[in-house]
């Protein structure tokens, strides 16, 4: 087993546990309607980068990031119990812009189809 695949497994497990933790344990209103979009763990298992998005766009996500950072100790202790690792990776939280980029592309495509309409030309 390579360390990369172990890091991927641990990242997936952290994502699952965080999603469950958000649903059941954390009552911070900044973290409601927050989605964990991904977790990447470094090969040496020292750092877990958690990517989040929140309903309400960038501002809501920035508030959620503050909430995650203030709850990082609680989250880390909870994860450490469930992961059973010798050392718990440090948690870093980031805003995931991919959903915004996808929405922007979708908006551009819709505006193109509205401006040009369906192509009914015959050849």
Coordinates of C-alpha atoms in Angstrom, one line a residue:
X1 CA 0.0 0.0 0.0
X2 CA 1.5 3.3 -1.0
X3 CA 1.4 6.4 1.3
X4 CA -0.6 8.2 -1.4
X5 CA -3.5 5.7 -1.3
X6 CA -3.4 5.8 2.5
X7 CA -3.6 9.6 2.4
X8 CA -6.6 9.4 0.0
X9 CA -8.3 6.9 2.3
X10 CA -7.8 9.0 5.3
X11 CA -8.9 12.1 3.4
X12 CA -12.1 10.3 2.5
X13 CA -12.7 9.2 6.0
X14 CA -12.1 12.7 7.4
X15 CA -14.7 14.0 4.8
X16 CA -17.3 11.5 5.9
X17 CA -16.7 12.1 9.6
X18 CA -16.8 15.9 9.1
X19 CA -20.1 15.7 7.2
X20 CA -21.6 13.6 10.1
X21 CA -20.2 16.0 12.7
X22 CA -21.8 18.9 10.9
X23 CA -25.2 17.2 11.0
X24 CA -25.1 16.0 14.6
X25 CA -22.7 17.8 16.8
X26 CA -21.9 21.3 15.7
X27 CA -24.5 24.0 16.4
X28 CA -22.6 27.1 15.1
X29 CA -25.0 28.9 12.8
X30 CA -22.2 29.8 10.5
X31 CA -21.7 26.2 9.7
X32 CA -25.3 25.4 8.8
X33 CA -25.9 24.7 5.1
X34 CA -22.1 24.1 4.7
X35 CA -20.8 21.3 2.5
X36 CA -17.5 19.6 2.7
X37 CA -16.5 19.4 -0.9
X38 CA -13.2 17.6 -0.5
X39 CA -10.4 16.7 1.9
X40 CA -6.8 16.2 0.7
X41 CA -4.2 14.8 3.1
X42 CA -0.5 15.2 2.5
X43 CA 1.5 12.1 1.9
X44 CA 3.2 12.3 5.3
X45 CA -0.3 12.6 6.9
X46 CA 0.7 15.8 8.7
X47 CA -1.8 18.2 7.1
X48 CA -5.5 17.7 6.1
X49 CA -6.8 20.4 3.8
X50 CA -10.6 20.7 4.1
X51 CA -12.4 22.4 1.2
X52 CA -15.9 23.9 2.0
X53 CA -18.7 25.7 0.3
X54 CA -21.8 27.2 1.9
X55 CA -25.2 28.1 0.5
X56 CA -25.1 31.9 0.0
X57 CA -21.9 32.0 -1.9
X58 CA -18.5 33.5 -1.0
X59 CA -19.6 35.6 2.0
X60 CA -21.4 32.7 3.7
X61 CA -18.4 30.5 3.0
X62 CA -16.0 33.1 4.5
X63 CA -18.2 33.1 7.7
X64 CA -18.2 29.3 7.6
X65 CA -14.4 29.3 7.4
X66 CA -14.2 31.5 10.5
X67 CA -16.6 29.0 12.2
X68 CA -14.5 26.0 11.3
X69 CA -11.3 27.7 12.4
X70 CA -12.8 28.6 15.8
X71 CA -14.1 25.0 16.2
X72 CA -10.8 23.4 14.9
X73 CA -9.8 22.0 18.3
X74 CA -13.2 20.4 18.9
X75 CA -13.2 19.0 15.4
X76 CA -9.7 17.7 15.6
X77 CA -10.4 15.9 18.9
X78 CA -13.5 14.3 17.5
X79 CA -11.7 13.1 14.4
X80 CA -8.8 11.8 16.3
X81 CA -11.1 9.4 18.3
X82 CA -12.6 8.0 15.1
X83 CA -9.5 7.8 12.9
X84 CA -7.2 6.0 15.3
X85 CA -4.0 7.5 13.9
X86 CA -0.9 7.9 16.0
X87 CA -0.8 11.6 15.0
X88 CA -3.8 13.6 13.9
X89 CA -3.2 15.7 10.9
X90 CA -3.4 19.5 11.3
X91 CA -6.6 20.8 9.8
X92 CA -6.5 23.7 7.3
X93 CA -9.8 25.0 5.9
X94 CA -10.2 26.5 2.5
X95 CA -13.1 28.0 0.4
X96 CA -13.8 25.8 -2.6
X97 CA -14.3 28.1 -5.6
X98 CA -15.2 25.3 -8.1
X99 CA -18.9 25.6 -7.4
X100 CA -18.8 29.3 -8.2
X101 CA -16.9 28.7 -11.4
X102 CA -19.4 26.0 -12.4
X103 CA -22.3 28.4 -11.7
X104 CA -20.6 31.1 -13.7
X105 CA -20.0 28.8 -16.7
X106 CA -23.6 27.6 -16.5
X107 CA -24.8 31.2 -16.5
X108 CA -22.6 32.0 -19.6
X109 CA -24.0 29.0 -21.4
X110 CA -27.6 30.0 -20.6
X111 CA -26.9 33.6 -21.8
X112 CA -25.5 32.2 -25.1
X113 CA -28.5 30.0 -25.7
X114 CA -30.9 32.9 -24.9
X115 CA -29.1 35.3 -27.2
X116 CA -28.8 33.0 -30.1
X117 CA -31.7 30.6 -29.6
X118 CA -31.7 27.1 -30.9
X119 CA -30.1 26.5 -34.2
X120 CA -32.9 25.5 -36.6
X121 CA -31.0 26.1 -39.8
X122 CA -31.1 23.4 -42.5
X123 CA -28.1 22.3 -44.4

